[in-house]
Amino acid sequence: MAKRGGRRSAGGERPVACPCGSGQPYAQCCGPLHRGAADAPTAEALMRSRFSAFAVGDAAYLLRSWHESTRPARLDLDPSQRWIRLEIVDTGAGGLFDSAGTVAFRAHYRAGGGAGTLSERSRFVRADGRWVYLDGDQT
């Protein structure tokens, strides 16, 4: 998911509803993670926050939440791609007391006048006590 889209409210502000699909306001859901005020408690929560970061165009958060061994030097997000919906398909481990986990998901987007879906099984690990994205295989 090296692209982004925008679900910002009028005036370019952050979205009111969280793009991750939790049903909670962005300010109480993924917003604190993006601001660095909180860490994701589970691998799934990190996956959701990363999807939201793509949706709002927060490349800095994406890089901060990427494992140092696989993190790119920079991340260019495509402003013409709009991430619109996340489906969590399956999770494996990644809980409060785990050190690794997987999250399979489908991320739906719009770009170039059409719709698309990215399907991936992502791997997450704890590094220095916090969840980070390690890598993933598109499915």
Tab-separated table of C-alpha atoms in Angstrom:
chain	number	residue	atom	x	y	z
A	1	MET	CA	0.000	0.000	0.000
A	2	ALA	CA	2.448	2.677	-1.049
A	3	LYS	CA	-0.318	5.005	-2.054
A	4	ARG	CA	-2.821	7.186	-0.267
A	5	GLY	CA	-6.114	8.889	-0.652
A	6	GLY	CA	-7.983	11.540	1.190
A	7	ARG	CA	-10.992	11.321	3.406
A	8	ARG	CA	-10.543	14.690	4.964
A	9	SER	CA	-13.368	16.913	6.078
A	10	ALA	CA	-13.986	20.333	4.556
A	11	GLY	CA	-11.003	22.621	4.857
A	12	GLY	CA	-8.397	19.805	4.748
A	13	GLU	CA	-8.872	18.781	8.384
A	14	ARG	CA	-8.520	15.179	9.536
A	15	PRO	CA	-11.622	13.034	8.982
A	16	VAL	CA	-14.320	12.893	11.623
A	17	ALA	CA	-14.948	9.124	11.330
A	18	CYS	CA	-11.841	6.962	11.493
A	19	PRO	CA	-10.936	5.559	8.063
A	20	CYS	CA	-9.998	2.209	9.658
A	21	GLY	CA	-13.665	1.261	9.898
A	22	SER	CA	-13.827	0.952	13.684
A	23	GLY	CA	-16.878	3.205	13.835
A	24	GLN	CA	-15.084	5.487	16.292
A	25	PRO	CA	-14.063	9.100	15.718
A	26	TYR	CA	-10.599	9.496	14.184
A	27	ALA	CA	-9.562	11.708	17.130
A	28	GLN	CA	-10.088	8.832	19.584
A	29	CYS	CA	-9.142	5.908	17.337
A	30	CYS	CA	-6.122	6.167	15.011
A	31	GLY	CA	-5.472	9.874	15.577
A	32	PRO	CA	-3.555	9.406	18.867
A	33	LEU	CA	-1.354	6.749	17.239
A	34	HIS	CA	-0.614	9.015	14.284
A	35	ARG	CA	0.291	11.881	16.640
A	36	GLY	CA	2.586	9.632	18.707
A	37	ALA	CA	0.404	10.001	21.818
A	38	ALA	CA	-0.262	6.235	21.993
A	39	ASP	CA	1.050	2.925	20.636
A	40	ALA	CA	-1.087	0.261	19.008
A	41	PRO	CA	-1.927	-2.442	21.597
A	42	THR	CA	-2.233	-5.246	19.007
A	43	ALA	CA	-1.034	-6.108	15.508
A	44	GLU	CA	-4.565	-5.590	14.186
A	45	ALA	CA	-4.747	-2.140	15.759
A	46	LEU	CA	-1.453	-1.268	14.089
A	47	MET	CA	-2.764	-2.558	10.748
A	48	ARG	CA	-5.866	-0.404	11.111
A	49	SER	CA	-3.782	2.646	12.015
A	50	ARG	CA	-1.523	2.089	9.012
A	51	PHE	CA	-4.538	1.883	6.676
A	52	SER	CA	-5.810	5.134	8.199
A	53	ALA	CA	-2.380	6.696	7.670
A	54	PHE	CA	-2.596	5.827	3.970
A	55	ALA	CA	-6.121	7.256	3.872
A	56	VAL	CA	-5.072	10.588	5.406
A	57	GLY	CA	-1.661	10.753	3.719
A	58	ASP	CA	0.510	10.415	6.843
A	59	ALA	CA	3.750	9.027	5.357
A	60	ALA	CA	5.727	9.948	8.489
A	61	TYR	CA	3.585	7.623	10.621
A	62	LEU	CA	3.897	4.835	8.075
A	63	LEU	CA	7.675	5.074	8.225
A	64	ARG	CA	7.716	5.274	12.055
A	65	SER	CA	5.536	2.155	12.306
A	66	TRP	CA	7.721	0.137	9.888
A	67	HIS	CA	10.430	-2.223	11.206
A	68	GLU	CA	13.879	-0.731	10.697
A	69	SER	CA	15.131	-3.815	8.830
A	70	THR	CA	12.520	-3.514	6.060
A	71	ARG	CA	11.612	0.191	6.155
A	72	PRO	CA	12.285	2.128	2.947
A	73	ALA	CA	14.373	5.288	3.133
A	74	ARG	CA	11.357	7.303	1.947
A	75	LEU	CA	7.761	6.760	1.016
A	76	ASP	CA	6.033	8.642	-1.780
A	77	LEU	CA	2.262	8.538	-1.480
A	78	ASP	CA	0.085	8.993	-4.550
A	79	PRO	CA	-2.369	11.848	-3.899
A	80	SER	CA	-4.662	10.615	-6.688
A	81	GLN	CA	-5.317	7.280	-4.961
A	82	ARG	CA	-8.090	7.345	-2.362
A	83	TRP	CA	-8.196	4.525	0.218
A	84	ILE	CA	-11.852	4.042	1.081
A	85	ARG	CA	-12.423	0.861	3.102
A	86	LEU	CA	-10.533	-1.773	5.082
A	87	GLU	CA	-11.657	-5.363	5.620
A	88	ILE	CA	-9.808	-7.504	8.154
A	89	VAL	CA	-9.995	-11.062	6.809
A	90	ASP	CA	-8.005	-12.986	9.429
A	91	THR	CA	-5.575	-12.488	12.287
A	92	GLY	CA	-2.996	-14.816	13.794
A	93	ALA	CA	-1.551	-14.040	17.216
A	94	GLY	CA	-0.576	-10.370	17.502
A	95	GLY	CA	-2.322	-9.897	20.829
A	96	LEU	CA	-1.375	-8.067	23.984
A	97	PHE	CA	1.091	-10.755	25.111
A	98	ASP	CA	2.444	-11.872	21.728
A	99	SER	CA	5.722	-10.869	20.113
A	100	ALA	CA	4.612	-11.485	16.504
A	101	GLY	CA	1.388	-11.667	14.558
A	102	THR	CA	-0.216	-11.632	11.149
A	103	VAL	CA	-3.173	-9.747	9.729
A	104	ALA	CA	-4.791	-10.623	6.413
A	105	PHE	CA	-6.779	-7.768	4.927
A	106	ARG	CA	-8.381	-6.263	1.853
A	107	ALA	CA	-7.914	-2.537	1.322
A	108	HIS	CA	-10.302	-0.952	-1.150
A	109	TYR	CA	-9.351	2.138	-3.111
A	110	ARG	CA	-10.306	4.405	-6.002
A	111	ALA	CA	-7.817	5.673	-8.558
A	112	GLY	CA	-7.922	6.834	-12.146
A	113	GLY	CA	-11.710	6.709	-12.288
A	114	GLY	CA	-11.868	3.059	-11.214
A	115	ALA	CA	-11.942	0.939	-8.102
A	116	GLY	CA	-9.428	-1.629	-6.896
A	117	THR	CA	-8.549	-3.869	-3.995
A	118	LEU	CA	-5.201	-4.693	-2.419
A	119	SER	CA	-5.143	-8.022	-0.561
A	120	GLU	CA	-2.215	-8.800	1.728
A	121	ARG	CA	-1.142	-10.958	4.650
A	122	SER	CA	1.028	-8.644	6.739
A	123	ARG	CA	3.542	-9.673	9.383
A	124	PHE	CA	4.044	-7.616	12.517
A	125	VAL	CA	6.562	-7.899	15.346
A	126	ARG	CA	7.266	-6.094	18.575
A	127	ALA	CA	10.389	-3.935	18.506
A	128	ASP	CA	11.385	-2.058	21.648
A	129	GLY	CA	8.018	-2.978	23.164
A	130	ARG	CA	5.824	-1.614	20.363
A	131	TRP	CA	4.173	-3.204	17.341
A	132	VAL	CA	5.723	-2.480	13.945
A	133	TYR	CA	5.011	-3.655	10.399
A	134	LEU	CA	7.660	-6.119	9.199
A	135	ASP	CA	6.511	-7.129	5.717
A	136	GLY	CA	3.679	-8.715	3.805
A	137	ASP	CA	2.719	-10.952	0.928
A	138	GLN	CA	0.051	-9.872	-1.499
A	139	THR	CA	-2.620	-12.521	-1.863
